PDB file of C-alpha atoms and ligand atoms in Angstrom:
ATOM      1  CA  MET H  22     -13.246 -20.047   5.488  1.00 63.00           C
ATOM      2  CA  LYS H  23     -14.569 -16.984   3.627  1.00 76.00           C
ATOM      3  CA  LYS H  24     -11.910 -15.213   1.564  1.00 87.00           C
ATOM      4  CA  MET H  25     -10.633 -11.946   2.966  1.00 95.00           C
ATOM      5  CA  LYS H  26     -11.389  -8.678   1.168  1.00 97.00           C
ATOM      6  CA  ALA H  27      -8.808  -5.956   0.675  1.00 97.00           C
ATOM      7  CA  VAL H  28      -9.151  -2.186   0.882  1.00 98.00           C
ATOM      8  CA  ILE H  29      -6.735   0.124  -0.924  1.00 97.00           C
ATOM      9  CA  PRO H  30      -6.964   3.755   0.218  1.00 96.00           C
ATOM     10  CA  ALA H  31      -5.927   5.986  -2.692  1.00 94.00           C
ATOM     11  CA  ALA H  32      -7.677   9.251  -1.942  1.00 93.00           C
ATOM     12  CA  GLY H  33      -4.822  11.290  -0.490  1.00 91.00           C
ATOM     13  CA  LEU H  34      -3.809  14.614  -2.021  1.00 90.00           C
ATOM     14  CA  GLY H  35      -0.266  13.516  -2.843  1.00 89.00           C
ATOM     15  CA  THR H  36       1.115  16.969  -2.066  1.00 92.00           C
ATOM     16  CA  ARG H  37       4.716  15.752  -2.015  1.00 93.00           C
ATOM     17  CA  PHE H  38       4.435  15.007  -5.715  1.00 93.00           C
ATOM     18  CA  LEU H  39       2.924  18.280  -6.897  1.00 94.00           C
ATOM     19  CA  PRO H  40       2.580  19.381  -9.626  1.00 94.00           C
ATOM     20  CA  ALA H  41       2.603  15.819 -11.080  1.00 92.00           C
ATOM     21  CA  THR H  42      -0.368  14.973  -8.861  1.00 91.00           C
ATOM     22  CA  LYS H  43      -2.375  18.085  -9.672  1.00 90.00           C
ATOM     23  CA  ALA H  44      -4.609  16.242 -12.131  1.00 89.00           C
ATOM     24  CA  MET H  45      -3.433  12.671 -11.570  1.00 90.00           C
ATOM     25  CA  PRO H  46      -3.458  10.534  -8.431  1.00 92.00           C
ATOM     26  CA  LYS H  47      -0.015   9.564  -7.130  1.00 92.00           C
ATOM     27  CA  GLU H  48      -1.106   5.921  -7.150  1.00 94.00           C
ATOM     28  CA  MET H  49      -1.177   6.145 -10.963  1.00 94.00           C
ATOM     29  CA  LEU H  50       2.445   7.291 -11.300  1.00 94.00           C
ATOM     30  CA  PRO H  51       4.235   4.668 -13.416  1.00 96.00           C
ATOM     31  CA  VAL H  52       6.806   2.479 -11.713  1.00 96.00           C
ATOM     32  CA  VAL H  53       8.712   1.263 -14.794  1.00 96.00           C
ATOM     33  CA  ASP H  54       5.680   0.393 -16.943  1.00 93.00           C
ATOM     34  CA  LYS H  55       2.836  -0.181 -14.498  1.00 94.00           C
ATOM     35  CA  PRO H  56       1.098   2.303 -12.229  1.00 95.00           C
ATOM     36  CA  ALA H  57       2.045   1.894  -8.557  1.00 95.00           C
ATOM     37  CA  ILE H  58      -1.451   0.760  -7.603  1.00 94.00           C
ATOM     38  CA  GLN H  59      -1.325  -2.199  -9.997  1.00 93.00           C
ATOM     39  CA  TYR H  60       1.602  -3.668  -8.054  1.00 95.00           C
ATOM     40  CA  VAL H  61      -0.482  -3.301  -4.893  1.00 95.00           C
ATOM     41  CA  VAL H  62      -3.503  -5.018  -6.475  1.00 94.00           C
ATOM     42  CA  GLU H  63      -1.243  -7.833  -7.724  1.00 93.00           C
ATOM     43  CA  GLU H  64       0.167  -8.246  -4.216  1.00 94.00           C
ATOM     44  CA  ALA H  65      -3.352  -8.660  -2.788  1.00 94.00           C
ATOM     45  CA  VAL H  66      -4.198 -11.176  -5.517  1.00 92.00           C
ATOM     46  CA  SER H  67      -1.088 -13.214  -4.775  1.00 91.00           C
ATOM     47  CA  ALA H  68      -2.208 -13.382  -1.118  1.00 93.00           C
ATOM     48  CA  ASP H  69      -5.372 -15.110  -2.419  1.00 91.00           C
ATOM     49  CA  ILE H  70      -7.614 -12.025  -2.211  1.00 94.00           C
ATOM     50  CA  ASP H  71     -10.002 -11.537  -5.117  1.00 90.00           C
ATOM     51  CA  ASP H  72     -12.316  -8.771  -3.880  1.00 94.00           C
ATOM     52  CA  ILE H  73     -10.704  -5.348  -3.668  1.00 95.00           C
ATOM     53  CA  LEU H  74     -12.234  -2.005  -2.738  1.00 96.00           C
ATOM     54  CA  VAL H  75     -10.285   1.082  -3.782  1.00 95.00           C
ATOM     55  CA  ILE H  76     -11.037   4.317  -1.919  1.00 96.00           C
ATOM     56  CA  ILE H  77     -10.789   7.101  -4.487  1.00 94.00           C
ATOM     57  CA  GLY H  78     -10.803  10.870  -4.188  1.00 90.00           C
ATOM     58  CA  ARG H  79     -10.835  13.779  -6.622  1.00 78.00           C
ATOM     59  CA  ASN H  80      -9.248  13.115 -10.041  1.00 69.00           C
ATOM     60  CA  LYS H  81      -9.415   9.431  -9.373  1.00 68.00           C
ATOM     61  CA  ASN H  82     -11.294   8.300 -12.482  1.00 85.00           C
ATOM     62  CA  ALA H  83      -7.879   7.441 -13.873  1.00 90.00           C
ATOM     63  CA  ILE H  84      -7.713   4.600 -11.344  1.00 92.00           C
ATOM     64  CA  SER H  85     -11.066   3.049 -12.252  1.00 89.00           C
ATOM     65  CA  ASP H  86     -10.304   3.505 -15.972  1.00 89.00           C
ATOM     66  CA  HIS H  87      -7.013   1.659 -15.543  1.00 89.00           C
ATOM     67  CA  PHE H  88      -8.737  -1.434 -14.171  1.00 86.00           C
ATOM     68  CA  ASP H  89     -11.416  -1.342 -16.886  1.00 79.00           C
ATOM     69  CA  SER H  90     -11.010  -2.952 -20.290  1.00 77.00           C
ATOM     70  CA  VAL H  91     -10.298  -0.772 -23.350  1.00 77.00           C
ATOM     71  CA  PRO H  92     -11.814  -2.692 -26.289  1.00 81.00           C
ATOM     72  CA  GLU H  93     -10.455  -0.364 -29.014  1.00 83.00           C
ATOM     73  CA  LEU H  94      -6.909  -0.713 -27.699  1.00 81.00           C
ATOM     74  CA  GLU H  95      -7.284  -4.477 -27.394  1.00 83.00           C
ATOM     75  CA  VAL H  96      -8.602  -4.796 -30.968  1.00 84.00           C
ATOM     76  CA  ARG H  97      -5.724  -2.679 -32.309  1.00 84.00           C
ATOM     77  CA  LEU H  98      -3.078  -4.767 -30.515  1.00 81.00           C
ATOM     78  CA  GLN H  99      -4.790  -7.938 -31.706  1.00 85.00           C
ATOM     79  CA  GLN H 100      -4.730  -6.685 -35.321  1.00 86.00           C
ATOM     80  CA  LYS H 101      -1.041  -5.836 -34.987  1.00 86.00           C
ATOM     81  CA  GLY H 102      -0.373  -9.293 -33.574  1.00 87.00           C
ATOM     82  CA  ASP H 103       1.259  -7.691 -30.512  1.00 85.00           C
ATOM     83  CA  HIS H 104       0.256 -10.497 -28.152  1.00 85.00           C
ATOM     84  CA  GLY H 105       2.711  -9.630 -25.368  1.00 84.00           C
ATOM     85  CA  ARG H 106       1.345  -6.111 -24.972  1.00 80.00           C
ATOM     86  CA  LEU H 107      -2.228  -7.311 -25.430  1.00 79.00           C
ATOM     87  CA  GLU H 108      -1.787  -9.723 -22.558  1.00 82.00           C
ATOM     88  CA  ARG H 109      -0.297  -7.017 -20.329  1.00 80.00           C
ATOM     89  CA  VAL H 110      -3.074  -4.555 -21.178  1.00 76.00           C
ATOM     90  CA  MET H 111      -5.793  -7.118 -20.500  1.00 78.00           C
ATOM     91  CA  LYS H 112      -4.183  -8.267 -17.274  1.00 75.00           C
ATOM     92  CA  SER H 113      -5.053  -5.080 -15.387  1.00 72.00           C
ATOM     93  CA  SER H 114      -8.762  -5.547 -16.060  1.00 72.00           C
ATOM     94  CA  ASP H 115      -8.724  -9.267 -15.255  1.00 73.00           C
ATOM     95  CA  LEU H 116      -6.892  -9.247 -11.963  1.00 76.00           C
ATOM     96  CA  ALA H 117      -9.705  -9.316  -9.426  1.00 82.00           C
ATOM     97  CA  ASP H 118     -13.172  -8.054  -8.653  1.00 88.00           C
ATOM     98  CA  ILE H 119     -12.333  -4.381  -8.100  1.00 92.00           C
ATOM     99  CA  HIS H 120     -14.829  -1.935  -6.573  1.00 93.00           C
ATOM    100  CA  PHE H 121     -14.574   1.781  -5.941  1.00 94.00           C
ATOM    101  CA  VAL H 122     -15.964   4.127  -3.339  1.00 95.00           C
ATOM    102  CA  ARG H 123     -15.330   7.828  -2.951  1.00 94.00           C
ATOM    103  CA  GLN H 124     -13.945   9.593   0.051  1.00 95.00           C
ATOM    104  CA  GLY H 125     -15.577  13.002  -0.391  1.00 89.00           C
ATOM    105  CA  GLU H 126     -12.832  14.885   1.407  1.00 91.00           C
ATOM    106  CA  PRO H 127      -9.390  13.608   2.352  1.00 91.00           C
ATOM    107  CA  LYS H 128      -9.972  13.627   6.108  1.00 93.00           C
ATOM    108  CA  GLY H 129      -7.265  11.112   6.866  1.00 95.00           C
ATOM    109  CA  LEU H 130      -6.414   7.441   6.483  1.00 95.00           C
ATOM    110  CA  GLY H 131      -8.779   6.406   9.309  1.00 96.00           C
ATOM    111  CA  HIS H 132     -11.631   8.222   7.571  1.00 96.00           C
ATOM    112  CA  ALA H 133     -10.736   6.552   4.250  1.00 97.00           C
ATOM    113  CA  VAL H 134     -10.776   3.087   5.847  1.00 98.00           C
ATOM    114  CA  LEU H 135     -14.157   3.823   7.439  1.00 97.00           C
ATOM    115  CA  ARG H 136     -15.580   4.343   3.939  1.00 97.00           C
ATOM    116  CA  ALA H 137     -15.077   0.591   3.425  1.00 97.00           C
ATOM    117  CA  ARG H 138     -17.475  -0.401   6.206  1.00 97.00           C
ATOM    118  CA  THR H 139     -20.525  -1.211   4.058  1.00 97.00           C
ATOM    119  CA  HIS H 140     -18.515  -3.205   1.524  1.00 97.00           C
ATOM    120  CA  VAL H 141     -16.514  -5.170   4.082  1.00 97.00           C
ATOM    121  CA  GLY H 142     -19.308  -5.884   6.584  1.00 94.00           C
ATOM    122  CA  ASP H 143     -18.379  -7.756   9.736  1.00 94.00           C
ATOM    123  CA  SER H 144     -15.400  -9.771   8.498  1.00 96.00           C
ATOM    124  CA  SER H 145     -11.722  -9.079   9.009  1.00 97.00           C
ATOM    125  CA  PHE H 146     -10.067  -7.343   6.068  1.00 98.00           C
ATOM    126  CA  ALA H 147      -6.685  -6.296   4.718  1.00 98.00           C
ATOM    127  CA  VAL H 148      -5.629  -2.693   4.060  1.00 98.00           C
ATOM    128  CA  LEU H 149      -2.853  -1.995   1.545  1.00 98.00           C
ATOM    129  CA  LEU H 150      -1.776   1.592   0.989  1.00 96.00           C
ATOM    130  CA  GLY H 151      -1.851   2.391  -2.707  1.00 90.00           C
ATOM    131  CA  ASP H 152       1.500   4.177  -2.757  1.00 89.00           C
ATOM    132  CA  ASP H 153       3.452   1.670  -0.683  1.00 93.00           C
ATOM    133  CA  LEU H 154       5.089  -1.131  -2.702  1.00 95.00           C
ATOM    134  CA  ILE H 155       6.302  -4.370  -1.189  1.00 96.00           C
ATOM    135  CA  ASP H 156       8.652  -6.225  -3.509  1.00 93.00           C
ATOM    136  CA  GLU H 157       6.890  -9.379  -4.709  1.00 90.00           C
ATOM    137  CA  ARG H 158      10.046 -11.367  -3.972  1.00 91.00           C
ATOM    138  CA  ASP H 159       9.642 -10.587  -0.247  1.00 93.00           C
ATOM    139  CA  PRO H 160       6.126 -11.662   0.765  1.00 88.00           C
ATOM    140  CA  LEU H 161       4.532  -9.957   3.746  1.00 96.00           C
ATOM    141  CA  LEU H 162       0.746  -9.991   3.497  1.00 97.00           C
ATOM    142  CA  VAL H 163       0.439 -13.790   3.639  1.00 96.00           C
ATOM    143  CA  ASP H 164       2.396 -13.818   6.915  1.00 96.00           C
ATOM    144  CA  MET H 165       0.151 -11.076   8.299  1.00 97.00           C
ATOM    145  CA  ILE H 166      -3.030 -12.950   7.363  1.00 97.00           C
ATOM    146  CA  ALA H 167      -1.608 -16.100   9.003  1.00 95.00           C
ATOM    147  CA  ALA H 168      -0.793 -14.104  12.177  1.00 96.00           C
ATOM    148  CA  HIS H 169      -4.340 -12.750  12.228  1.00 96.00           C
ATOM    149  CA  GLU H 170      -5.853 -16.204  11.793  1.00 95.00           C
ATOM    150  CA  ARG H 171      -3.654 -17.539  14.599  1.00 93.00           C
ATOM    151  CA  THR H 172      -4.258 -14.751  17.133  1.00 93.00           C
ATOM    152  CA  GLY H 173      -7.431 -12.868  16.143  1.00 94.00           C
ATOM    153  CA  ALA H 174      -5.421  -9.677  16.689  1.00 96.00           C
ATOM    154  CA  ALA H 175      -5.213  -6.629  14.453  1.00 97.00           C
ATOM    155  CA  VAL H 176      -1.946  -7.095  12.567  1.00 98.00           C
ATOM    156  CA  ILE H 177       0.323  -4.275  11.454  1.00 98.00           C
ATOM    157  CA  ALA H 178       3.531  -4.371   9.429  1.00 98.00           C
ATOM    158  CA  LEU H 179       6.638  -2.941  11.069  1.00 98.00           C
ATOM    159  CA  MET H 180       9.998  -2.109   9.600  1.00 97.00           C
ATOM    160  CA  GLU H 181      13.172  -1.024  11.336  1.00 96.00           C
ATOM    161  CA  VAL H 182      14.184   2.471  10.243  1.00 95.00           C
ATOM    162  CA  ASP H 183      17.036   4.762  11.156  1.00 94.00           C
ATOM    163  CA  PRO H 184      16.009   6.778  14.266  1.00 94.00           C
ATOM    164  CA  SER H 185      16.437   9.985  12.235  1.00 94.00           C
ATOM    165  CA  GLN H 186      13.571   8.799   9.973  1.00 93.00           C
ATOM    166  CA  ILE H 187      11.031   7.754  12.589  1.00 95.00           C
ATOM    167  CA  HIS H 188       9.322  11.189  12.681  1.00 93.00           C
ATOM    168  CA  MET H 189       7.858  10.368   9.233  1.00 91.00           C
ATOM    169  CA  TYR H 190       6.056   7.218  10.438  1.00 92.00           C
ATOM    170  CA  GLY H 191       3.889   5.811  13.184  1.00 92.00           C
ATOM    171  CA  ALA H 192       6.202   4.217  15.771  1.00 94.00           C
ATOM    172  CA  ALA H 193       5.369   1.116  17.834  1.00 95.00           C
ATOM    173  CA  ALA H 194       6.156   0.158  21.426  1.00 95.00           C
ATOM    174  CA  VAL H 195       6.535  -3.623  21.392  1.00 95.00           C
ATOM    175  CA  ASP H 196       7.160  -6.751  23.465  1.00 94.00           C
ATOM    176  CA  GLU H 197       8.671  -9.966  22.157  1.00 92.00           C
ATOM    177  CA  THR H 198       6.428 -13.003  21.523  1.00 91.00           C
ATOM    178  CA  ASP H 199       7.228 -16.704  21.167  1.00 89.00           C
ATOM    179  CA  THR H 200       7.012 -16.419  17.386  1.00 90.00           C
ATOM    180  CA  ASP H 201      10.048 -15.197  15.499  1.00 89.00           C
ATOM    181  CA  GLY H 202       9.385 -11.950  13.610  1.00 92.00           C
ATOM    182  CA  VAL H 203       6.079 -11.322  15.401  1.00 95.00           C
ATOM    183  CA  VAL H 204       5.835  -8.792  18.248  1.00 96.00           C
ATOM    184  CA  LYS H 205       3.068  -7.718  20.602  1.00 96.00           C
ATOM    185  CA  VAL H 206       2.256  -4.033  20.064  1.00 96.00           C
ATOM    186  CA  THR H 207       1.668  -2.265  23.379  1.00 95.00           C
ATOM    187  CA  GLY H 208       1.391   1.280  22.042  1.00 94.00           C
ATOM    188  CA  LEU H 209       1.575   3.443  18.914  1.00 93.00           C
ATOM    189  CA  VAL H 210       2.580   7.057  18.377  1.00 89.00           C
ATOM    190  CA  GLU H 211       1.967   8.898  15.107  1.00 86.00           C
ATOM    191  CA  LYS H 212       5.043  10.681  13.676  1.00 89.00           C
ATOM    192  CA  PRO H 213       7.000  11.141  16.956  1.00 91.00           C
ATOM    193  CA  ALA H 214      10.154  13.211  17.339  1.00 93.00           C
ATOM    194  CA  ALA H 215      13.172  10.843  17.494  1.00 93.00           C
ATOM    195  CA  GLU H 216      13.572  11.447  21.250  1.00 93.00           C
ATOM    196  CA  ASP H 217       9.909  10.561  21.946  1.00 92.00           C
ATOM    197  CA  ALA H 218       9.760   7.456  19.753  1.00 94.00           C
ATOM    198  CA  PRO H 219       9.132   4.223  21.718  1.00 94.00           C
ATOM    199  CA  SER H 220      11.301   2.267  19.230  1.00 95.00           C
ATOM    200  CA  ASN H 221      12.677   2.537  15.707  1.00 94.00           C
ATOM    201  CA  LEU H 222      10.003   0.146  14.437  1.00 96.00           C
ATOM    202  CA  ALA H 223       7.967   2.101  11.909  1.00 96.00           C
ATOM    203  CA  VAL H 224       4.443   1.239  10.816  1.00 96.00           C
ATOM    204  CA  ILE H 225       4.335   0.624   7.054  1.00 96.00           C
ATOM    205  CA  GLY H 226       1.339   0.421   4.735  1.00 96.00           C
ATOM    206  CA  ARG H 227      -0.097  -3.049   5.306  1.00 98.00           C
ATOM    207  CA  TYR H 228      -2.739  -3.983   7.895  1.00 98.00           C
ATOM    208  CA  VAL H 229      -5.038  -6.925   8.628  1.00 98.00           C
ATOM    209  CA  LEU H 230      -7.869  -5.601  10.748  1.00 98.00           C
ATOM    210  CA  PRO H 231     -10.880  -6.977  12.589  1.00 97.00           C
ATOM    211  CA  ALA H 232     -14.220  -5.353  11.661  1.00 96.00           C
ATOM    212  CA  LYS H 233     -14.314  -3.923  15.190  1.00 95.00           C
ATOM    213  CA  VAL H 234     -11.941  -1.212  13.986  1.00 96.00           C
ATOM    214  CA  PHE H 235     -14.906   0.412  12.171  1.00 97.00           C
ATOM    215  CA  GLU H 236     -16.755   0.972  15.478  1.00 96.00           C
ATOM    216  CA  ILE H 237     -13.641   2.602  16.912  1.00 96.00           C
ATOM    217  CA  LEU H 238     -13.042   4.760  13.819  1.00 96.00           C
ATOM    218  CA  GLU H 239     -16.652   5.937  13.950  1.00 95.00           C
ATOM    219  CA  ARG H 240     -15.907   7.739  17.219  1.00 95.00           C
ATOM    220  CA  THR H 241     -12.218   8.585  16.664  1.00 92.00           C
ATOM    221  CA  GLU H 242     -11.731  12.340  16.802  1.00 90.00           C
ATOM    222  CA  PRO H 243      -9.388  14.076  14.342  1.00 90.00           C
ATOM    223  CA  GLY H 244      -5.836  13.796  15.645  1.00 83.00           C
ATOM    224  CA  LYS H 245      -2.467  14.874  14.270  1.00 77.00           C
ATOM    225  CA  GLY H 246      -2.860  17.242  11.281  1.00 82.00           C
ATOM    226  CA  GLY H 247      -6.638  17.504  11.881  1.00 89.00           C
ATOM    227  CA  GLU H 248      -7.063  14.080  10.224  1.00 91.00           C
ATOM    228  CA  ILE H 249      -8.800  10.953  11.494  1.00 93.00           C
ATOM    229  CA  GLN H 250      -5.800   8.733  12.081  1.00 91.00           C
ATOM    230  CA  LEU H 251      -5.897   4.961  11.701  1.00 94.00           C
ATOM    231  CA  THR H 252      -3.037   4.887  14.218  1.00 92.00           C
ATOM    232  CA  ASP H 253      -5.290   6.390  16.910  1.00 92.00           C
ATOM    233  CA  ALA H 254      -7.872   3.622  16.423  1.00 94.00           C
ATOM    234  CA  LEU H 255      -5.119   0.981  16.511  1.00 95.00           C
ATOM    235  CA  GLN H 256      -3.722   2.542  19.670  1.00 94.00           C
ATOM    236  CA  GLU H 257      -7.125   1.994  21.289  1.00 93.00           C
ATOM    237  CA  LEU H 258      -7.080  -1.673  20.227  1.00 94.00           C
ATOM    238  CA  ALA H 259      -3.509  -2.057  21.512  1.00 93.00           C
ATOM    239  CA  ALA H 260      -4.515  -0.667  24.910  1.00 91.00           C
ATOM    240  CA  GLU H 261      -7.389  -3.150  25.329  1.00 87.00           C
ATOM    241  CA  THR H 262      -6.712  -5.664  28.078  1.00 82.00           C
ATOM    242  CA  ASP H 263      -9.614  -8.001  27.355  1.00 87.00           C
ATOM    243  CA  GLY H 264      -9.060  -8.694  23.642  1.00 86.00           C
ATOM    244  CA  PRO H 265      -6.386 -10.044  21.295  1.00 91.00           C
ATOM    245  CA  GLY H 266      -5.013  -6.498  20.782  1.00 93.00           C
ATOM    246  CA  VAL H 267      -2.478  -5.678  18.092  1.00 96.00           C
ATOM    247  CA  VAL H 268       0.517  -7.653  16.882  1.00 97.00           C
ATOM    248  CA  GLY H 269       3.258  -6.565  14.488  1.00 97.00           C
ATOM    249  CA  VAL H 270       4.923  -8.615  11.758  1.00 97.00           C
ATOM    250  CA  VAL H 271       8.464  -7.304  11.363  1.00 97.00           C
ATOM    251  CA  PHE H 272       9.348  -6.990   7.683  1.00 97.00           C
ATOM    252  CA  GLY H 273      12.961  -7.111   6.576  1.00 95.00           C
ATOM    253  CA  GLY H 274      12.401  -7.121   2.814  1.00 95.00           C
ATOM    254  CA  ARG H 275      12.356  -4.523   0.062  1.00 94.00           C
ATOM    255  CA  ARG H 276       9.742  -1.782   0.294  1.00 95.00           C
ATOM    256  CA  TYR H 277       9.315   1.432  -1.666  1.00 94.00           C
ATOM    257  CA  ASP H 278       7.231   4.417  -0.580  1.00 91.00           C
ATOM    258  CA  THR H 279       6.309   5.724  -4.009  1.00 90.00           C
ATOM    259  CA  GLY H 280       4.645   8.781  -2.439  1.00 89.00           C
ATOM    260  CA  ASP H 281       8.157   9.995  -1.604  1.00 91.00           C
ATOM    261  CA  ARG H 282      10.157  11.312  -4.552  1.00 94.00           C
ATOM    262  CA  VAL H 283      13.528   9.772  -3.728  1.00 94.00           C
ATOM    263  CA  ASP H 284      12.002   6.396  -2.844  1.00 93.00           C
ATOM    264  CA  TYR H 285       9.966   6.524  -6.047  1.00 96.00           C
ATOM    265  CA  ILE H 286      13.114   6.957  -8.129  1.00 96.00           C
ATOM    266  CA  LYS H 287      14.850   4.144  -6.211  1.00 95.00           C
ATOM    267  CA  ALA H 288      11.880   1.850  -6.881  1.00 95.00           C
ATOM    268  CA  ILE H 289      12.055   2.446 -10.614  1.00 97.00           C
ATOM    269  CA  VAL H 290      15.818   1.968 -10.813  1.00 96.00           C
ATOM    270  CA  GLN H 291      15.872  -1.161  -8.660  1.00 95.00           C
ATOM    271  CA  LEU H 292      12.886  -2.869 -10.295  1.00 95.00           C
ATOM    272  CA  ALA H 293      14.055  -2.038 -13.822  1.00 97.00           C
ATOM    273  CA  ALA H 294      17.644  -3.137 -13.117  1.00 96.00           C
ATOM    274  CA  ASP H 295      16.368  -6.495 -11.844  1.00 95.00           C
ATOM    275  CA  ARG H 296      14.128  -7.148 -14.850  1.00 95.00           C
ATOM    276  CA  GLU H 297      15.225  -9.552 -17.536  1.00 95.00           C
ATOM    277  CA  ASP H 298      13.936  -7.374 -20.375  1.00 94.00           C
ATOM    278  CA  LEU H 299      15.329  -4.036 -19.151  1.00 97.00           C
ATOM    279  CA  GLY H 300      18.186  -4.931 -16.788  1.00 97.00           C
ATOM    280  CA  PRO H 301      20.796  -5.825 -19.430  1.00 97.00           C
ATOM    281  CA  GLY H 302      20.362  -2.427 -21.086  1.00 96.00           C
ATOM    282  CA  LEU H 303      20.243  -0.471 -17.853  1.00 97.00           C
ATOM    283  CA  ARG H 304      22.831  -2.042 -15.534  1.00 97.00           C
ATOM    284  CA  PRO H 305      26.032  -1.186 -17.476  1.00 96.00           C
ATOM    285  CA  TRP H 306      24.864   2.419 -17.841  1.00 96.00           C
ATOM    286  CA  LEU H 307      24.023   2.584 -14.126  1.00 96.00           C
ATOM    287  CA  LYS H 308      27.530   1.394 -13.205  1.00 95.00           C
ATOM    288  CA  GLU H 309      29.134   3.927 -15.452  1.00 95.00           C
ATOM    289  CA  PHE H 310      26.833   6.655 -14.155  1.00 95.00           C
ATOM    290  CA  ALA H 311      27.645   5.774 -10.515  1.00 93.00           C
ATOM    291  CA  GLU H 312      31.363   6.011 -11.270  1.00 95.00           C
ATOM    292  CA  ARG H 313      30.881   9.510 -12.600  1.00 92.00           C
ATOM    293  CA  LEU H 314      29.113  10.692  -9.396  1.00 86.00           C
TER     294      LEU H 314
HETATM  295  P1  UTP Z 402      -0.231   9.830   2.797  1.00 57.92           P
HETATM  296  O1  UTP Z 402      -0.195  10.735   3.950  1.00 57.92           O
HETATM  297  O2  UTP Z 402       1.021   9.192   2.330  1.00 57.92           O
HETATM  298  O3  UTP Z 402      -0.900  10.490   1.513  1.00 57.92           O
HETATM  299  O4  UTP Z 402      -1.357   8.756   3.056  1.00 57.92           O
HETATM  300  P2  UTP Z 402      -1.062  11.946   1.036  1.00 57.92           P
HETATM  301  O5  UTP Z 402      -1.692  12.770   2.085  1.00 57.92           O
HETATM  302  O6  UTP Z 402      -1.761  11.830  -0.275  1.00 57.92           O
HETATM  303  O7  UTP Z 402       0.454  12.344   0.744  1.00 57.92           O
HETATM  304  P3  UTP Z 402       1.200  13.723   0.814  1.00 57.92           P
HETATM  305  O8  UTP Z 402       1.872  13.698   2.151  1.00 57.92           O
HETATM  306  O9  UTP Z 402       0.173  14.821   0.657  1.00 57.92           O
HETATM  307  O10 UTP Z 402       2.176  13.692  -0.320  1.00 57.92           O
HETATM  308  C1  UTP Z 402      -1.144   7.351   3.010  1.00 57.92           C
HETATM  309  C2  UTP Z 402      -2.194   6.655   2.156  1.00 57.92           C
HETATM  310  O11 UTP Z 402      -3.507   6.944   2.594  1.00 57.92           O
HETATM  311  C3  UTP Z 402      -4.286   7.481   1.548  1.00 57.92           C
HETATM  312  C4  UTP Z 402      -3.308   8.014   0.526  1.00 57.92           C
HETATM  313  O12 UTP Z 402      -3.856   7.984  -0.779  1.00 57.92           O
HETATM  314  C5  UTP Z 402      -2.123   7.054   0.692  1.00 57.92           C
HETATM  315  O13 UTP Z 402      -2.311   5.861  -0.071  1.00 57.92           O
HETATM  316  N1  UTP Z 402      -5.180   8.522   2.125  1.00 57.92           N
HETATM  317  C6  UTP Z 402      -4.679   9.482   2.930  1.00 57.92           C
HETATM  318  C7  UTP Z 402      -6.525   8.501   1.804  1.00 57.92           C
HETATM  319  O14 UTP Z 402      -6.998   7.615   1.051  1.00 57.92           O
HETATM  320  N2  UTP Z 402      -7.329   9.466   2.317  1.00 57.92           N
HETATM  321  C8  UTP Z 402      -6.866  10.446   3.139  1.00 57.92           C
HETATM  322  O15 UTP Z 402      -7.665  11.288   3.584  1.00 57.92           O
HETATM  323  C9  UTP Z 402      -5.499  10.450   3.442  1.00 57.92           C
END
């Protein structure tokens, strides 16, 4: 079977992080010592994907530069004998075959995904949002790819959230299936008020989509916020009665929305506290700090 390609949309304006994102994309904000988007690329690679298309917007050269090699830096680290850092610096340019395409204007996630059409062609593909981190200890994408291969359906990732939070997400109406942790998606609503939400299952930033979604996106009108919404195209697939439709893989692991300031801080603290090199220095201080709160 041909390997699946991945698409990482990273062309949003990142308004929640202004002014940090005035001249720098939010996907380049460091999470401990790597930019958020590198975690996302590594996640795709560990799901056996080696061809990645990043959708970039204004100020996004920083992203392509990050995945390029920097010979002068490499030579300097080599001369200093700093092999650990050299390896880490080279890793980002060796990860996968990474391509870039621009989204001229940020007209929404659906519009960004449509920019991948030429590169992806008529195969199914994965979409990983560049500001949404899934902890590598809690794999998700491999299960989604397996669900797609089994059913032919578009596969979305769902996570239970507190009802008071559902207005920040797409919410899914679902039916049970025979497979544990996999649900049939019967409808989707973008950012509903708590009282209108069909469930407290929120759509998070991982998708495995059939190429057919491009045809739908091509004619999807701007929806909520004047943007072309991926959710609207998925809703159309979910409503189809003569196709495999949409299924959801329910994720119970650790996930950080680094586009949100509080979640971003939590991601840094949690990942650093768990690391062997930084945890021992950080954890005692964290305990003491928490006691003082
Ligand atoms: P968000 O809605 O979280 O991104 O989009 P945003 O608009 O940049 O964030 P705020 O609300 O202004 O802070 C989810 C993902 O889709 C990408 C974003 O880069 C992010 O990874 N996106 C969004 C695009 O690539 N293009 C768009 O037009 C919109």
